[in-house]
Amino acid sequence: MALSALGGESRADSDCTHMDALDTPGKLTWPALRLRILPDPERRLSFAEVSALPLTAFTPTGNPVTPSYHDGRYWLRFCLKRENDTVPASWVLSVLPPYLTHVDLHEHTPDGWKTRRLGAALPQEEERGYRGAAFLIHLEEAQTAYEYLLLIDSRTTTAADITLLPPNDMARLIGAEYMLFGFYLGMMLLVMVINALFWYRLRARVHLYYALAMLATAIFSAATNGFLAQFVLPTHPELVRVIVSMSFAGGALTLSLFLMHAFRMRLYYRRIYQLSRLFMVGYFVSFILPAIGEPILGAHLTAKLVIIHLPLALLVVTHALLRHRSVRFYGLALFPLILSLVLLILRNHGVPLALPMLDTLPMIAALVHLVLLNAALAHTAWRSEQKRHRAQANALRAAQQAELELEWRVIERTRQLDESNARLQLEIGERELAQRQLEAALAAERDALRTQRQFFSMVSHEFRTPLCTIDGAAQNLALLLAPEHPERLERVTSIRRNVGRLVNLVDECLSQERLDAPQNEEHTQHIELSALLREKYTQNTKAPRIRLILPDDPVPVDGDPQLLRIVLSSLTDNALKYSPVDSPVEVRLHRDTDRLCIDVRDHGPGIAPEEQERIFERFYRAQSGLDQPGTGLGLHLARELMRRHGGDVILVQSNPQGSVFRIQLPARRHLSAEDTEGTRV
């Protein structure tokens, strides 16, 4: 075959000079295209402006084309001419890598310029069966020069590898590429499944991270090599761009996790381990950005992080190869892959590297990496399995030893339990005897309490009968002496006062016994307090000194009338006893929110502050009242009786001018007519 690739040194319509003829019939050829480049990094030049420029505006460049910038575009000019009719008239011009954003081919024809547009930003044409940009070129007439302008525009890399082949040779090249990628992808998927099984079996996270890294790398490789856009999403270039960005970041993230665990960075490379954790945060942010509509920003951020991270990874791998025997095989497997990625990044950032098929070099290195690394992982898994078997054997021996010890402990424990059962049976017999004795003692105590109550009832009756007789005789005596001997009435009054004190003492003792008795029941009924107070104090001989302050409305309450009378008597008797003879005692009934209150105010000497908490104790008497007779049971009994009613007796205030005691009772909401009528009677 003979095809001339012309660059030319002068500019004329359809005129190309300085041709280099190649004549290699029957071989697959890459004609040495004499390319001339016009950089346009800021995307300012239009096609009309570029097509009108002289040839001197373009500068010669090599193939692959590697501009010094990676975000922008440039124009390439070249000419083609067949030497003779034996040279094929149809040729295929391919431009790689597939992720170039726009690739426009402008062909100069007698009718003007003809433009064809391809690229990663455009939907795939159904009739085009190639992963990258491929243009079919027809050179109809031999010895006729055809002029072309090629526009390459990209936002990720501007490096381009341009190939010109006859259709049959291009078909063989495509078949070889696709077979290699199919083998590569199949190997990655197989490795992913194997490592997933290793992780499931051994629970070693290094296998899980590697399986995830292989999955992300497989998706990224299929997307960046154009296979995803060609076969899966031909009409959705934006979605392909998102997948490329996310798989790029995901692969970098999971591969970093794998490197950290495989090379034991936390143990051997602590500072690089801390830096790698920061890189992982950046990769995670890059992974999120495409999902929120920023795939280009995510890809750029990942690329910049990878550019910084790869030298560190290469340093770790190289150092592991030389220094750490335990991870040396990992370093040997990863070294060619990382080196190929470094070369590809350098090429994409403008470093002139004249290496053919540089885009497929990482794929070849990855195949080597897959074979070596999986051999290392398989060896690691084998060692882990051996350790697991040894651990199982040790565990079995330990279990057998533990079983023997457990059997001995069971025998010993059985003996101890038998002894404990014997002691327990003896203790049960002793406790049964003690229980019978306790039941007998309780029965005796009940009999004693019953006898005590009978005794108190008898004493009450025996005391009350003569006391009532004495009180009645004193009343008759007062009636007889009043007209003739009024000076002797004071003695009669003293007799009656002492009789009343004895009666109150008997009532207090009986009430205390009633409180202490088991299964005590109050005889509760509906009471109208105002009526109860009028009835008690209007018929009492001490009534002239007691001043009643009662509300106009009925005041209903539930309680035992007899016990309420005892409480009232205890408080009013104390007030009368400790107050001067000529001073009144105020009894005031009022309502305080949901409680009924009866305040008893006296004009006695008051109670010292340090004794105010103790006056409700049984048998306790204040120092200020020791000169008066009493037992110290009244206030204690009054409080206990009121608490049985759901109320209380409290000391509201006390000072040298007197004290105020308050009876508190829960109020009833309504008073029936029957209750009101009964209390009035």
XYZ file of C-alpha atoms in Angstrom:
681
model
C 0.000 0.000 0.000
C 1.158 3.543 -0.644
C -0.451 6.557 0.954
C 1.056 10.005 1.231
C 0.584 12.060 4.357
C 1.266 15.680 3.655
C 1.799 18.603 5.915
C 2.761 21.201 3.334
C 4.559 24.482 3.783
C 2.387 26.804 1.676
C -1.355 27.529 1.817
C -3.464 27.293 -1.348
C -6.918 25.945 -2.052
C -6.646 22.150 -1.992
C -2.853 22.372 -2.370
C -0.630 20.198 -0.158
C 3.115 19.891 -0.742
C 6.072 18.038 0.782
C 4.478 14.594 0.743
C 6.054 11.479 2.325
C 5.024 8.392 0.377
C 4.768 5.053 2.192
C 4.814 1.856 0.154
C 4.363 -1.263 2.294
C 1.871 -3.466 0.412
C 0.051 -6.186 2.305
C 0.885 -4.963 5.818
C -1.067 -3.260 8.542
C 0.229 0.292 8.425
C -0.001 3.491 10.390
C 0.838 6.163 7.867
C 3.056 8.769 9.468
C 0.649 11.662 9.383
C 2.443 14.964 9.136
C 0.229 16.840 11.547
C 0.295 20.552 12.173
C -1.303 21.967 15.318
C -2.925 25.270 16.206
C -3.549 25.530 20.005
C -6.803 27.133 21.148
C -6.873 26.621 24.958
C -9.422 29.371 25.561
C -11.782 28.192 22.752
C -11.830 31.554 20.975
C -11.188 30.569 17.358
C -14.076 29.673 15.069
C -13.849 27.293 12.129
C -14.124 30.146 9.623
C -11.178 31.897 11.268
C -9.045 28.759 11.409
C -9.774 27.686 7.818
C -8.692 31.126 6.559
C -5.333 31.062 8.376
C -2.120 30.457 6.404
C -0.158 27.271 6.867
C 2.490 29.118 8.827
C -0.018 29.622 11.662
C 0.186 25.861 12.311
C 3.256 24.207 13.861
C 4.356 20.592 13.274
C 3.491 18.092 16.052
C 3.945 14.419 16.680
C 1.463 11.591 17.098
C 0.172 11.018 19.806
C -0.648 14.697 20.179
C 0.142 15.985 23.678
C -0.602 19.697 24.222
C 0.693 21.393 27.363
C -2.831 21.949 28.723
C -5.599 19.458 29.538
C -8.726 21.631 29.384
C -9.283 23.323 26.043
C -9.108 22.534 22.365
C -6.752 22.602 19.376
C -6.882 22.337 15.587
C -4.925 19.805 13.512
C -4.249 20.169 9.784
C -3.140 17.355 7.516
C -3.380 16.290 3.847
C -3.834 12.843 2.280
C -3.141 11.600 -1.259
C -3.103 8.174 -2.905
C 0.057 7.403 -4.885
C -1.712 5.131 -7.356
C -4.898 3.173 -7.958
C -3.569 0.139 -6.056
C -3.908 2.050 -2.817
C -7.380 1.649 -1.253
C -9.700 4.584 -1.738
C -11.434 4.143 1.668
C -9.668 4.750 4.957
C -10.760 4.948 8.625
C -9.462 7.759 10.784
C -9.806 6.953 14.503
C -9.189 9.322 17.405
C -8.667 8.051 20.948
C -9.294 8.221 23.904
C -13.085 7.838 23.671
C -13.762 10.403 26.419
C -12.748 13.410 24.293
C -15.696 15.814 24.504
C -15.851 16.887 20.825
C -13.996 15.585 17.747
C -14.926 17.430 14.532
C -13.505 16.483 11.124
C -13.683 19.192 8.427
C -12.950 17.932 4.880
C -12.173 20.360 2.085
C -14.173 19.394 -1.046
C -14.794 21.169 -4.361
C -18.171 22.211 -2.953
C -16.592 23.710 0.181
C -15.907 22.347 3.637
C -17.809 19.276 4.829
C -18.082 18.778 8.621
C -18.678 15.627 10.653
C -18.999 15.748 14.458
C -18.396 13.034 17.039
C -17.321 12.893 20.678
C -18.292 11.817 24.180
C -20.731 14.734 24.568
C -22.817 13.595 21.577
C -25.080 10.540 21.287
C -23.531 7.548 19.521
C -24.529 6.936 15.926
C -26.069 3.541 15.466
C -24.130 2.796 12.284
C -20.746 3.525 13.883
C -19.310 0.346 15.350
C -16.344 1.729 17.259
C -15.772 2.815 20.816
C -13.996 6.062 19.917
C -14.354 8.715 17.246
C -13.983 7.040 13.822
C -14.418 8.763 10.455
C -14.643 6.984 7.115
C -12.547 8.882 4.552
C -12.881 8.420 0.767
C -9.928 9.366 -1.446
C -11.686 9.051 -4.816
C -8.894 10.041 -7.188
C -5.265 9.012 -7.089
C -2.592 11.697 -7.079
C -5.137 14.162 -5.712
C -4.478 15.818 -2.355
C -7.309 16.070 0.172
C -7.072 18.629 2.941
C -8.522 18.114 6.453
C -8.979 20.104 9.648
C -9.473 18.122 12.849
C -10.869 19.869 15.957
C -10.279 18.154 19.316
C -12.007 19.613 22.366
C -12.037 18.099 25.860
C -12.519 19.105 29.482
C -10.506 16.272 31.015
C -7.558 15.615 28.676
C -6.495 16.984 25.294
C -3.972 14.252 24.527
C -5.053 12.285 21.460
C -3.824 9.198 19.601
C -4.739 9.347 15.881
C -4.758 6.243 13.706
C -5.372 5.964 9.944
C -5.985 2.475 8.544
C -7.870 0.794 5.711
C -11.251 -0.603 6.810
C -10.081 -4.234 6.857
C -7.020 -3.450 8.937
C -9.125 -1.275 11.229
C -11.586 -4.136 11.660
C -8.744 -6.464 12.725
C -7.430 -3.838 15.115
C -10.924 -3.326 16.593
C -11.341 -7.079 17.000
C -8.018 -7.329 18.831
C -8.906 -4.405 21.101
C -12.356 -5.752 21.919
C -11.028 -9.244 22.559
C -8.367 -7.837 24.892
C -10.911 -5.725 26.759
C -13.358 -8.619 26.972
C -10.658 -10.801 28.452
C -9.679 -7.963 30.790
C -13.265 -7.336 31.905
C -13.932 -11.030 32.372
C -10.810 -11.366 34.480
C -11.859 -8.422 36.641
C -15.343 -9.818 37.195
C -13.911 -13.240 37.989
C -11.452 -11.711 40.437
C -14.282 -9.696 41.998
C -16.390 -12.832 42.552
C -13.428 -14.804 43.916
C -12.506 -12.077 46.385
C -16.130 -11.666 47.423
C -16.176 -15.399 48.211
C -12.872 -15.077 50.080
C -14.331 -12.259 52.133
C -17.503 -14.226 52.857
C -15.440 -17.233 53.869
C -12.582 -15.595 55.777
C -14.193 -12.290 56.825
C -10.970 -10.497 55.819
C -11.813 -6.929 54.835
C -8.899 -6.706 52.400
C -10.787 -9.061 50.052
C -13.975 -7.014 50.315
C -12.148 -3.766 49.523
C -10.393 -5.377 46.569
C -13.670 -6.795 45.208
C -15.310 -3.356 45.427
C -12.239 -1.757 43.815
C -12.418 -4.235 40.931
C -16.127 -3.524 40.451
C -15.573 0.243 40.330
C -12.514 -0.169 38.093
C -14.426 -2.421 35.687
C -17.228 0.145 35.389
C -14.704 2.968 34.997
C -12.740 1.062 32.346
C -15.890 0.197 30.390
C -16.972 3.847 30.500
C -13.619 5.511 29.693
C -12.810 3.047 26.908
C -16.104 3.823 25.212
C -17.773 0.429 25.612
C -20.468 1.682 28.014
C -21.509 4.443 25.606
C -21.371 2.126 22.597
C -23.297 -0.860 23.954
C -25.276 0.219 27.052
C -26.076 3.945 26.940
C -25.513 5.117 23.354
C -28.077 7.931 23.582
C -27.295 9.182 27.120
C -23.859 10.815 27.115
C -24.599 12.876 30.246
C -25.399 9.740 32.238
C -22.204 8.144 30.961
C -20.284 11.186 32.187
C -21.847 10.840 35.652
C -20.982 7.124 35.753
C -17.392 7.855 34.687
C -16.966 10.438 37.442
C -18.570 8.328 40.183
C -16.725 5.117 39.209
C -13.451 7.076 39.042
C -13.930 8.383 42.588
C -15.322 5.061 43.862
C -12.421 3.110 42.401
C -9.897 5.500 43.927
C -11.644 5.285 47.311
C -11.882 1.480 47.461
C -8.396 0.974 46.012
C -7.029 3.311 48.703
C -8.761 1.211 51.352
C -7.250 -1.905 49.829
C -3.745 -0.405 49.769
C -4.044 0.730 53.395
C -4.965 -2.772 54.565
C -2.848 -4.830 52.158
C 0.371 -2.917 52.882
C -0.419 -2.508 56.584
C 0.097 1.233 56.378
C -1.099 1.732 59.914
C 1.835 -0.405 61.073
C 4.571 0.366 58.545
C 3.679 3.825 57.141
C 1.812 5.738 59.808
C 2.183 9.216 58.320
C 1.177 8.052 54.847
C -1.719 6.238 56.515
C -2.967 9.528 58.000
C -2.580 11.273 54.629
C -4.437 8.426 52.913
C -7.368 8.941 55.252
C -7.536 12.579 54.159
C -7.435 11.488 50.521
C -10.319 9.121 51.189
C -12.404 12.023 52.483
C -11.660 13.888 49.251
C -12.566 10.842 47.153
C -15.854 10.548 49.007
C -16.653 14.197 48.255
C -15.770 13.555 44.593
C -18.105 10.556 44.613
C -20.996 12.711 45.874
C -20.497 15.624 43.449
C -21.750 13.815 40.280
C -24.904 12.767 42.112
C -25.764 16.440 42.707
C -25.138 17.491 39.104
C -21.402 18.253 39.073
C -19.727 15.350 37.219
C -16.980 17.505 35.644
C -16.068 19.042 39.015
C -16.061 15.605 40.620
C -13.816 14.169 37.904
C -11.393 17.107 38.132
C -11.222 16.840 41.935
C -10.602 13.085 41.743
C -7.929 13.563 39.071
C -6.075 16.155 41.151
C -6.235 13.948 44.243
C -5.010 10.944 42.234
C -2.118 12.970 40.795
C -0.976 13.740 44.344
C -1.833 10.311 45.762
C -0.214 8.147 43.074
C 3.388 9.151 43.905
C 2.735 8.248 47.540
C 1.276 4.917 46.485
C 4.224 4.323 44.140
C 6.602 5.141 47.012
C 4.827 2.673 49.315
C 4.802 -0.064 46.661
C 8.497 0.452 45.826
C 9.475 0.507 49.488
C 7.431 -2.628 50.155
C 9.205 -4.394 47.286
C 12.568 -3.654 48.838
C 11.968 -3.744 52.595
C 8.867 -5.642 53.700
C 8.855 -9.274 52.763
C 5.341 -9.914 54.062
C 3.777 -7.524 51.513
C 6.405 -7.778 48.770
C 4.159 -9.765 46.451
C 1.478 -7.070 46.666
C 4.080 -4.488 45.654
C 5.229 -6.584 42.694
C 1.638 -6.945 41.494
C 0.704 -3.273 41.856
C 3.927 -1.686 40.584
C 3.249 -2.032 36.799
C -0.352 -0.823 37.177
C 0.577 2.282 39.175
C 3.511 3.020 36.825
C 1.251 2.817 33.750
C -1.274 5.146 35.379
C 1.494 7.630 36.177
C 2.664 7.568 32.534
C -0.892 8.063 31.268
C -1.467 11.026 33.596
C 1.832 12.582 32.530
C 0.845 12.179 28.871
C -2.561 13.737 29.515
C -0.909 16.736 31.189
C 1.351 17.604 28.291
C 4.471 15.514 28.847
C 5.608 14.254 25.386
C 5.673 10.475 25.643
C 5.989 8.735 22.263
C 4.544 5.415 23.364
C 2.147 3.664 20.956
C -1.276 2.613 22.311
C -0.590 4.327 25.626
C -4.323 4.237 26.438
C -4.264 0.436 26.437
C -1.084 0.225 28.547
C -3.004 0.414 31.886
C -5.218 -2.404 30.634
C -2.228 -4.614 29.906
C -0.652 -3.679 33.225
C -3.947 -4.410 34.953
C -3.971 -7.925 33.478
C -0.509 -8.527 34.888
C -1.660 -7.007 38.146
C -4.746 -9.228 38.268
C -2.744 -12.401 37.778
C -0.019 -11.556 40.287
C -2.208 -9.947 42.905
C -4.778 -12.689 42.886
C -1.993 -15.210 43.245
C -0.920 -13.227 46.309
C -4.490 -13.052 47.599
C -4.981 -16.773 46.957
C -1.769 -17.478 48.859
C -2.984 -15.241 51.679
C -6.352 -16.981 51.656
C -4.611 -20.371 51.735
C -2.536 -19.289 54.711
C -5.663 -17.933 56.394
C -7.403 -21.244 55.761
C -4.444 -23.111 57.250
C -4.546 -20.832 60.265
C -8.262 -21.426 60.511
C -7.761 -25.203 60.446
C -5.050 -24.965 63.092
C -7.272 -22.716 65.153
C -10.118 -25.215 64.794
C -7.831 -28.054 65.899
C -6.634 -26.025 68.872
C -10.201 -25.097 69.671
C -11.208 -28.771 69.477
C -8.442 -29.773 71.863
C -9.359 -26.937 74.161
C -13.015 -27.976 73.982
C -12.131 -31.557 74.872
C -10.018 -30.368 77.786
C -12.801 -28.044 78.844
C -15.262 -30.917 78.584
C -13.139 -33.034 80.919
C -12.842 -30.146 83.353
C -16.551 -29.516 83.091
C -17.318 -33.161 83.785
C -15.126 -33.029 86.879
C -16.798 -29.793 87.968
C -20.245 -31.353 87.438
C -19.297 -34.267 89.678
C -17.922 -31.914 92.307
C -20.929 -29.636 92.002
C -23.306 -32.588 92.314
C -21.615 -33.606 95.535
C -21.870 -30.042 96.844
C -25.542 -29.893 95.848
C -26.250 -33.123 97.707
C -24.639 -31.676 100.808
C -26.553 -28.422 100.312
C -29.817 -30.352 99.929
C -29.179 -32.158 103.186
C -28.462 -28.881 104.964
C -31.512 -27.341 103.298
C -33.778 -30.159 104.509
C -32.451 -29.645 108.011
C -32.978 -25.888 107.725
C -36.517 -26.429 106.379
C -37.338 -28.555 109.424
C -35.933 -25.887 111.735
C -37.867 -23.149 109.943
C -41.096 -25.150 110.075
C -40.606 -25.513 113.825
C -39.861 -21.789 114.119
C -42.946 -21.010 112.028
C -45.153 -23.080 114.311
C -43.663 -21.353 117.318
C -44.210 -17.964 115.646
C -47.825 -18.833 114.861
C -48.322 -19.831 118.484
C -46.744 -16.551 119.628
C -48.977 -14.592 117.235
C -52.029 -16.396 118.551
C -50.961 -15.588 122.097
C -50.428 -11.945 121.100
C -53.888 -11.796 119.538
C -55.356 -13.209 122.729
C -53.401 -10.629 124.733
C -54.648 -7.822 122.493
C -58.182 -9.099 122.778
C -57.814 -9.264 126.547
C -56.280 -5.765 126.523
C -59.200 -4.340 124.555
C -61.636 -6.038 126.895
C -59.700 -4.616 129.823
C -59.750 -1.107 128.346
C -63.471 -1.400 127.697
C -64.027 -2.562 131.251
C -61.755 0.198 132.622
C -63.564 2.776 130.549
C -66.909 1.623 131.835
C -65.671 1.342 135.410
C -64.041 4.795 135.311
C -66.833 6.569 133.482
C -69.587 5.320 135.804
C -68.127 6.771 139.056
C -66.813 9.846 137.245
C -70.266 10.540 135.831
C -71.700 10.007 139.312
C -69.138 12.415 140.812
C -69.815 14.987 138.075
C -73.573 14.699 138.583
C -73.201 15.049 142.368
C -70.948 18.087 141.843
C -73.571 19.668 139.610
C -76.294 19.094 142.226
C -73.987 20.405 144.911
C -73.347 23.543 142.879
C -77.067 24.118 142.556
C -77.539 23.756 146.309
C -74.568 25.923 147.300
C -75.084 28.681 144.787
C -77.748 30.625 146.730
C -76.343 30.258 150.267
C -72.563 29.603 149.879
C -71.317 31.083 146.593
C -67.740 31.206 147.939
C -67.668 27.369 147.816
C -68.557 27.144 144.115
C -64.859 27.397 143.163
C -64.191 24.056 144.863
C -67.140 22.468 143.054
C -65.849 23.886 139.781
C -62.381 22.403 140.512
C -64.032 19.017 141.149
C -65.851 19.134 137.840
C -62.684 20.315 135.993
C -60.621 17.430 137.341
C -63.435 14.994 136.508
C -63.417 16.321 132.910
C -59.642 15.921 132.761
C -59.927 12.285 133.883
C -62.642 11.662 131.281
C -60.448 13.178 128.537
C -57.502 11.059 129.679
C -59.639 7.926 129.475
C -60.838 8.965 125.982
C -57.270 9.566 124.826
C -56.099 6.202 126.095
C -59.027 4.454 124.461
C -58.449 6.331 121.212
C -54.739 5.440 121.240
C -55.621 1.804 121.836
C -58.115 2.031 118.998
C -55.399 3.386 116.684
C -52.913 0.656 117.615
C -55.429 -2.137 117.305
C -55.121 -4.249 114.105
C -57.922 -4.199 111.537
C -59.112 -0.862 112.892
C -62.157 0.499 111.102
C -63.483 4.033 111.317
C -67.224 4.521 111.395
C -67.249 6.987 108.524
C -70.400 8.891 107.642
C -71.440 12.164 106.026
C -71.038 15.134 108.338
C -71.791 18.829 108.090
C -68.921 20.458 110.000
C -70.678 23.718 110.877
C -73.507 21.815 112.540
C -71.027 19.547 114.347
C -69.124 22.528 115.759
C -72.315 24.310 116.872
C -73.591 21.168 118.531
C -70.306 20.553 120.364
C -69.578 24.047 121.623
C -73.043 25.516 122.225
C -73.836 22.687 124.692
C -70.416 22.772 126.394
C -69.878 24.492 129.721
C -66.691 25.982 128.347
C -68.560 27.521 125.413
C -68.417 31.116 126.764
C -64.621 31.158 126.176
C -64.799 29.545 122.686
C -65.554 31.889 119.796
C -66.927 30.103 116.717
C -66.379 31.615 113.244
C -68.407 29.570 110.752
C -69.283 30.099 107.053
C -72.883 30.658 105.994
C -72.951 27.742 103.560
C -72.972 24.097 104.645
C -69.520 22.463 104.835
C -69.814 18.728 104.023
C -67.142 16.167 104.934
C -66.815 12.382 105.333
C -65.505 11.150 108.678
C -66.028 9.509 112.010
C -67.985 12.027 114.214
C -66.714 10.521 117.453
C -63.057 10.740 116.383
C -63.538 14.269 115.051
C -64.990 15.302 118.417
C -61.943 13.804 120.167
C -59.573 15.765 117.913
C -61.510 18.997 118.452
C -61.599 18.412 122.214
C -57.850 17.755 122.287
C -57.007 21.002 120.483
C -59.545 23.218 122.259
C -58.735 21.764 125.705
C -55.032 22.469 125.104
C -55.900 26.002 123.968
C -58.078 26.630 127.036
C -55.537 25.046 129.360
C -52.525 27.073 128.201
C -54.389 30.376 127.643
C -55.182 32.912 130.397
C -58.531 32.316 132.126
C -60.068 35.509 130.785
C -58.839 35.101 127.166
C -61.037 33.525 124.446
C -60.146 30.615 122.143
C -61.040 31.131 118.494
C -62.314 28.190 116.389
C -62.587 29.178 112.722
C -63.927 26.942 109.926
C -62.956 27.859 106.331
C -62.151 26.312 102.936
C -58.637 26.307 101.390
C -58.802 25.171 97.706
C -59.763 21.473 97.881
C -59.366 21.093 101.667
C -61.399 22.096 104.699
C -59.565 23.796 107.542
C -60.458 24.281 111.224
C -58.073 26.763 112.876
C -57.825 26.756 116.698
C -56.143 29.961 117.938
C -55.118 30.397 121.588
C -53.390 33.156 123.578
C -50.907 30.974 125.412
C -47.133 31.355 125.848
C -46.332 29.784 122.456
C -43.955 26.954 121.551
C -40.225 27.367 121.106
C -39.020 26.965 117.470
C -36.745 24.033 118.307
C -39.718 22.152 119.842
C -42.293 22.787 117.114
C -41.307 19.659 115.169
C -41.461 17.416 118.246
C -44.757 18.390 119.852
C -46.579 15.810 117.717
C -44.434 12.987 119.093
C -46.051 10.591 121.533
C -45.640 11.611 125.205
C -43.618 14.702 124.298
C -44.523 17.917 126.135
C -43.167 21.411 125.480
C -41.082 23.098 128.177
C -43.514 26.003 128.358
C -46.354 23.691 129.417
C -44.700 21.511 132.010
C -46.469 23.430 134.789
C -49.820 22.244 133.453
C -51.145 18.697 133.853
C -51.112 16.461 130.768
C -49.878 13.185 129.209
C -48.334 14.317 125.860
C -50.789 12.133 123.905
C -53.284 14.753 122.715
C -51.505 16.279 119.696
C -50.035 12.941 118.633
C -53.462 11.318 118.796
C -55.122 14.231 116.951
C -52.634 14.061 114.070
C -52.927 10.267 113.719
C -56.732 10.415 113.750
C -56.765 13.113 111.049
C -54.343 11.186 108.877
C -56.705 8.242 109.090
C -59.291 10.612 107.591
C -56.944 11.625 104.750
C -56.161 14.928 106.454
C -53.613 16.263 108.919
C -53.031 18.465 111.988
C -50.327 21.102 111.610
C -48.922 24.018 113.580
C -49.519 27.093 111.438
C -47.784 29.623 113.660
C -46.563 30.043 117.228
C -45.182 33.055 119.079
C -45.328 34.502 122.611
C -48.805 35.906 121.840
C -50.277 32.483 121.057
C -50.409 29.554 118.656
C -52.622 28.460 115.751
C -53.231 24.752 115.104
C -54.998 23.718 111.913
C -57.106 20.641 111.219
C -57.082 19.763 107.475
C -59.703 17.499 105.911
C -60.480 16.579 102.298
C -63.661 18.414 101.246
C -66.730 16.827 99.702
C -68.043 18.445 96.503
C -71.753 18.079 97.315
C -73.882 17.699 100.434
C -77.133 15.811 100.106
C -80.331 17.151 101.635
C -80.526 14.105 103.852
C -77.056 14.806 105.306
C -77.901 18.434 105.907
C -81.123 17.541 107.612
C -79.416 14.956 109.795
C -76.688 17.288 110.971
C -79.172 20.051 111.774
C -81.141 17.753 114.005
